[in-house]
Short mmCIF file of N, CA and C in Angstrom, two decimals:
data_model
loop_
_atom_site.label_atom_id
_atom_site.label_comp_id
_atom_site.label_asym_id
_atom_site.label_seq_id
_atom_site.Cartn_x
_atom_site.Cartn_y
_atom_site.Cartn_z
N MET A 403 -55.38 -33.91 16.09
CA MET A 403 -53.99 -34.44 16.16
C MET A 403 -54.02 -35.77 17.27
N GLU A 404 -54.95 -35.63 18.58
CA GLU A 404 -54.91 -36.56 19.24
C GLU A 404 -55.66 -37.59 18.80
N GLN A 405 -56.89 -37.43 18.11
CA GLN A 405 -57.49 -38.62 17.31
C GLN A 405 -56.89 -39.32 16.74
N LEU A 406 -55.71 -38.91 15.90
CA LEU A 406 -55.01 -39.65 15.18
C LEU A 406 -54.01 -40.46 15.94
N GLN A 407 -53.31 -39.91 17.15
CA GLN A 407 -52.25 -40.45 17.90
C GLN A 407 -52.88 -41.77 18.54
N ASN A 408 -54.13 -41.58 19.00
CA ASN A 408 -54.76 -42.64 19.39
C ASN A 408 -55.95 -43.78 18.74
N ASP A 409 -56.02 -43.55 17.43
CA ASP A 409 -56.43 -44.32 16.50
C ASP A 409 -55.39 -45.55 16.19
N THR A 410 -55.89 -46.89 16.43
CA THR A 410 -55.14 -48.00 16.50
C THR A 410 -55.03 -48.21 14.82
N GLU A 411 -56.10 -48.02 13.97
CA GLU A 411 -55.92 -48.09 12.53
C GLU A 411 -54.95 -47.15 11.98
N PHE A 412 -54.93 -45.73 12.38
CA PHE A 412 -54.33 -45.10 11.94
C PHE A 412 -52.75 -45.79 12.39
N LYS A 413 -52.47 -45.76 13.53
CA LYS A 413 -51.28 -46.55 13.99
C LYS A 413 -50.53 -47.68 13.07
N SER A 414 -51.49 -48.45 12.72
CA SER A 414 -51.08 -49.72 12.00
C SER A 414 -50.83 -49.20 10.48
N ASP A 415 -51.42 -48.31 10.38
CA ASP A 415 -51.36 -48.00 8.53
C ASP A 415 -49.69 -47.17 8.43
N LEU A 416 -49.95 -46.29 9.74
CA LEU A 416 -48.43 -45.64 9.66
C LEU A 416 -47.22 -46.29 9.70
N VAL A 417 -47.50 -47.47 10.47
CA VAL A 417 -46.26 -48.45 10.44
C VAL A 417 -46.08 -48.98 9.16
N LYS A 418 -46.85 -49.13 8.27
CA LYS A 418 -46.63 -49.64 7.06
C LYS A 418 -46.14 -48.76 6.27
N ILE A 419 -46.35 -47.53 6.57
CA ILE A 419 -45.87 -46.33 5.17
C ILE A 419 -44.68 -45.81 5.88
N LEU A 420 -44.20 -45.33 7.25
CA LEU A 420 -42.98 -44.88 7.67
C LEU A 420 -41.76 -45.82 7.77
N THR A 421 -40.73 -45.63 7.63
CA THR A 421 -39.44 -46.42 8.09
C THR A 421 -39.02 -45.48 9.33
N ASP A 422 -38.20 -46.28 9.76
CA ASP A 422 -37.52 -45.60 10.94
C ASP A 422 -36.40 -44.34 10.97
N GLU A 423 -36.31 -44.31 9.61
CA GLU A 423 -35.69 -43.36 9.09
C GLU A 423 -36.26 -41.83 8.72
N ASP A 424 -37.76 -42.14 8.54
CA ASP A 424 -38.49 -41.05 8.34
C ASP A 424 -38.61 -40.47 9.73
N ILE A 425 -38.88 -40.92 10.72
CA ILE A 425 -39.47 -40.65 12.22
C ILE A 425 -38.56 -39.26 12.45
N PRO A 426 -37.74 -39.35 12.63
CA PRO A 426 -36.90 -38.07 13.29
C PRO A 426 -37.05 -37.21 12.35
N TYR A 427 -37.11 -36.88 11.04
CA TYR A 427 -37.41 -36.11 9.94
C TYR A 427 -38.92 -35.52 10.19
N LEU A 428 -39.86 -36.29 10.28
CA LEU A 428 -41.22 -35.94 10.80
C LEU A 428 -41.27 -34.80 12.01
N ARG A 429 -40.33 -35.70 12.85
CA ARG A 429 -40.44 -35.04 14.41
C ARG A 429 -40.00 -33.88 14.09
N GLU A 430 -38.89 -33.55 13.38
CA GLU A 430 -38.10 -32.15 13.50
C GLU A 430 -39.44 -31.32 12.55
N ASN A 431 -39.67 -31.83 11.53
CA ASN A 431 -40.67 -30.64 10.84
C ASN A 431 -41.68 -30.31 11.48
N LEU A 432 -42.65 -31.09 12.28
CA LEU A 432 -43.61 -31.15 13.03
C LEU A 432 -43.30 -30.19 13.97
N LEU A 433 -42.06 -29.91 14.84
CA LEU A 433 -41.79 -29.27 15.75
C LEU A 433 -41.55 -27.53 15.17
N ILE A 434 -40.75 -27.54 14.05
CA ILE A 434 -40.79 -26.35 13.38
C ILE A 434 -41.95 -25.66 12.86
N GLU A 435 -42.43 -26.61 12.37
CA GLU A 435 -44.08 -26.01 11.51
C GLU A 435 -45.01 -25.64 12.88
N SER A 436 -44.95 -26.52 13.76
CA SER A 436 -45.99 -26.04 14.99
C SER A 436 -45.55 -24.92 15.69
N VAL A 437 -43.95 -24.58 15.79
CA VAL A 437 -44.15 -23.32 16.66
C VAL A 437 -44.13 -22.22 15.72
N LYS A 438 -43.78 -22.37 14.54
CA LYS A 438 -44.14 -21.20 13.44
C LYS A 438 -45.51 -20.85 13.27
N SER A 439 -46.48 -21.90 13.17
CA SER A 439 -47.93 -21.76 13.57
C SER A 439 -48.42 -21.03 14.83
N ALA A 440 -47.83 -21.52 15.93
CA ALA A 440 -48.22 -21.00 17.17
C ALA A 440 -48.00 -19.48 17.52
N PHE A 441 -47.01 -19.00 16.41
CA PHE A 441 -46.56 -17.60 16.62
C PHE A 441 -47.26 -16.82 15.29
N GLY A 442 -47.84 -17.52 14.52
CA GLY A 442 -48.53 -17.04 13.22
C GLY A 442 -47.68 -16.51 12.24
N GLU A 443 -46.97 -17.43 11.84
CA GLU A 443 -46.01 -17.54 10.77
C GLU A 443 -46.48 -18.74 9.67
N SER A 444 -46.71 -18.69 8.72
CA SER A 444 -46.97 -19.67 7.62
C SER A 444 -45.73 -20.23 7.23
N ARG A 445 -46.12 -21.50 6.28
CA ARG A 445 -44.64 -21.97 5.65
C ARG A 445 -44.33 -21.01 4.61
N GLY A 446 -44.54 -20.38 4.18
CA GLY A 446 -44.30 -19.19 3.28
C GLY A 446 -43.58 -18.18 3.92
N GLY A 447 -43.75 -17.99 5.22
CA GLY A 447 -43.22 -16.80 5.80
C GLY A 447 -44.28 -15.70 5.95
N GLN A 448 -45.42 -15.82 5.62
CA GLN A 448 -46.46 -14.62 5.45
C GLN A 448 -47.10 -14.94 7.23
N LYS A 449 -47.54 -13.70 7.61
CA LYS A 449 -47.93 -13.65 8.95
C LYS A 449 -49.55 -14.18 8.71
N ARG A 450 -50.16 -14.64 9.74
CA ARG A 450 -51.44 -15.09 9.82
C ARG A 450 -52.07 -15.27 11.38
N LYS A 451 -52.94 -15.36 11.56
CA LYS A 451 -53.57 -15.48 13.38
C LYS A 451 -52.59 -16.58 13.91
N PRO A 452 -51.97 -16.32 14.64
CA PRO A 452 -51.59 -17.51 15.76
C PRO A 452 -52.45 -18.56 15.92
N SER A 453 -52.12 -19.75 15.68
CA SER A 453 -52.74 -21.40 15.71
C SER A 453 -52.84 -21.58 17.43
N ASP A 454 -54.09 -21.47 17.70
CA ASP A 454 -54.32 -21.72 19.36
C ASP A 454 -53.86 -23.40 19.30
N GLU A 455 -54.19 -24.19 18.40
CA GLU A 455 -54.07 -25.60 18.51
C GLU A 455 -52.57 -26.02 18.28
N ALA A 456 -52.13 -25.16 17.65
CA ALA A 456 -50.62 -25.59 17.55
C ALA A 456 -50.05 -25.42 19.14
N TRP A 457 -50.19 -23.87 19.74
CA TRP A 457 -49.82 -23.78 21.00
C TRP A 457 -50.41 -24.53 21.88
N GLU A 458 -51.80 -25.37 21.82
CA GLU A 458 -52.05 -26.45 22.86
C GLU A 458 -51.21 -27.44 22.79
N TRP A 459 -50.78 -27.87 21.50
CA TRP A 459 -49.86 -29.08 21.29
C TRP A 459 -48.32 -28.98 21.95
N ILE A 460 -47.95 -27.47 22.13
CA ILE A 460 -47.00 -27.29 22.53
C ILE A 460 -46.60 -27.32 24.09
N ILE A 461 -47.76 -26.95 24.66
CA ILE A 461 -47.90 -27.41 26.17
C ILE A 461 -48.45 -28.35 26.83
N SER A 462 -48.82 -29.18 25.87
CA SER A 462 -49.88 -30.41 26.17
C SER A 462 -48.87 -31.27 27.40
N GLU A 463 -49.53 -31.81 28.14
CA GLU A 463 -48.78 -32.99 29.34
C GLU A 463 -49.04 -34.06 28.63
N ASP A 464 -48.89 -34.60 27.59
CA ASP A 464 -48.89 -35.71 26.80
C ASP A 464 -47.46 -35.92 26.20
N ARG A 465 -46.43 -35.93 27.41
CA ARG A 465 -45.17 -35.97 26.93
C ARG A 465 -44.66 -37.28 26.33
N GLU A 466 -45.18 -38.31 26.58
CA GLU A 466 -44.45 -39.65 26.28
C GLU A 466 -45.17 -40.17 24.86
N LEU A 467 -46.49 -39.10 24.24
CA LEU A 467 -46.87 -39.84 23.11
C LEU A 467 -45.60 -39.61 21.86
N PRO A 468 -45.60 -40.32 20.79
CA PRO A 468 -44.57 -40.54 19.92
C PRO A 468 -44.32 -39.23 19.26
N PHE A 469 -45.43 -38.49 19.05
CA PHE A 469 -45.33 -37.01 18.23
C PHE A 469 -45.67 -36.18 19.08
N SER A 470 -45.38 -36.01 20.34
CA SER A 470 -45.63 -35.11 21.35
C SER A 470 -44.42 -33.91 21.37
N PHE A 471 -44.68 -32.79 21.77
CA PHE A 471 -43.74 -31.77 21.60
C PHE A 471 -42.61 -32.34 22.27
N ASP A 472 -42.65 -32.68 23.26
CA ASP A 472 -41.34 -33.43 24.24
C ASP A 472 -40.54 -34.24 23.28
N GLN A 473 -41.22 -35.07 22.60
CA GLN A 473 -40.61 -36.04 21.91
C GLN A 473 -40.11 -35.63 20.73
N CYS A 474 -40.38 -34.68 20.15
CA CYS A 474 -40.11 -34.08 19.08
C CYS A 474 -38.64 -33.05 19.33
N CYS A 475 -38.81 -32.52 20.34
CA CYS A 475 -37.79 -31.72 20.79
C CYS A 475 -36.62 -32.48 21.33
N LEU A 476 -36.77 -33.81 21.97
CA LEU A 476 -35.77 -34.68 22.32
C LEU A 476 -35.24 -35.35 21.27
N ALA A 477 -35.69 -35.60 20.21
CA ALA A 477 -35.44 -36.16 18.56
C ALA A 477 -34.54 -35.18 18.07
N CYS A 478 -35.00 -34.03 18.37
CA CYS A 478 -33.92 -32.77 17.44
C CYS A 478 -32.63 -32.35 18.44
N GLY A 479 -32.56 -33.34 19.55
CA GLY A 479 -31.54 -32.82 20.44
C GLY A 479 -31.66 -31.48 21.43
N VAL A 480 -32.92 -31.13 21.87
CA VAL A 480 -33.20 -29.78 22.12
C VAL A 480 -34.02 -30.19 23.47
N ASP A 481 -33.90 -29.58 24.78
CA ASP A 481 -34.48 -29.83 26.05
C ASP A 481 -35.82 -29.46 26.04
N PRO A 482 -37.03 -30.33 26.14
CA PRO A 482 -38.44 -29.58 26.08
C PRO A 482 -38.58 -28.60 26.84
N ASP A 483 -38.08 -28.62 28.31
CA ASP A 483 -38.45 -27.90 29.24
C ASP A 483 -37.85 -26.32 28.76
N LYS A 484 -36.76 -26.39 28.18
CA LYS A 484 -35.80 -25.24 28.20
C LYS A 484 -36.46 -24.57 26.70
N MET A 485 -36.77 -25.40 25.81
CA MET A 485 -37.50 -24.78 24.51
C MET A 485 -38.91 -24.12 25.22
N LEU A 486 -39.79 -24.72 26.04
CA LEU A 486 -40.85 -24.25 26.31
C LEU A 486 -41.05 -22.99 27.15
N ASP A 487 -39.80 -22.93 28.08
CA ASP A 487 -39.18 -21.64 28.70
C ASP A 487 -39.26 -20.30 27.65
N TRP A 488 -38.57 -20.85 26.77
CA TRP A 488 -38.09 -19.97 25.78
C TRP A 488 -39.39 -19.50 24.88
N LEU A 489 -40.02 -20.36 24.67
CA LEU A 489 -41.30 -20.16 23.65
C LEU A 489 -42.36 -19.28 24.65
N ARG A 490 -42.56 -19.65 25.84
CA ARG A 490 -43.31 -18.93 26.81
C ARG A 490 -42.97 -17.44 26.79
N TYR A 491 -41.71 -17.26 27.03
CA TYR A 491 -41.17 -15.92 27.27
C TYR A 491 -41.69 -15.14 26.04
N TYR A 492 -41.15 -15.65 24.66
CA TYR A 492 -41.61 -14.97 23.33
C TYR A 492 -43.03 -14.62 23.37
N LYS A 493 -43.74 -15.75 23.71
CA LYS A 493 -45.14 -15.48 23.40
C LYS A 493 -45.82 -14.13 24.33
N ARG A 494 -45.16 -14.17 25.60
CA ARG A 494 -45.50 -12.98 26.55
C ARG A 494 -44.81 -11.69 25.85
N LYS A 495 -43.97 -11.54 25.33
CA LYS A 495 -43.32 -10.73 24.69
C LYS A 495 -43.90 -10.19 23.48
N PHE A 496 -44.51 -11.12 22.75
CA PHE A 496 -44.72 -10.80 21.28
C PHE A 496 -46.76 -10.61 21.54
N THR A 497 -46.96 -11.21 22.45
CA THR A 497 -48.77 -11.14 22.40
C THR A 497 -49.39 -10.76 23.80
N GLY A 498 -48.30 -10.27 24.73
CA GLY A 498 -49.05 -10.02 25.67
C GLY A 498 -48.35 -8.35 26.21
#
């Protein structure tokens, strides 16, 4: 994910493909699917091993990247710090 966010050619191609209306939809879906993946739930609701990569994205310090956890939360009207606190609580509860 980080490679794509730092790849200028990818960014250039992305601008040609996405419209301004697409970005909030993508952020919302990225947030939902990443949280589900971090807790081990697939798109179909099946259980699987929790994704360390998804959890790393959630706790990343790269708060200003366009598709960071923080930016995705903000686009959905959610306070990223409160969401992170809630997710950490549930991660401890269910995995620790």
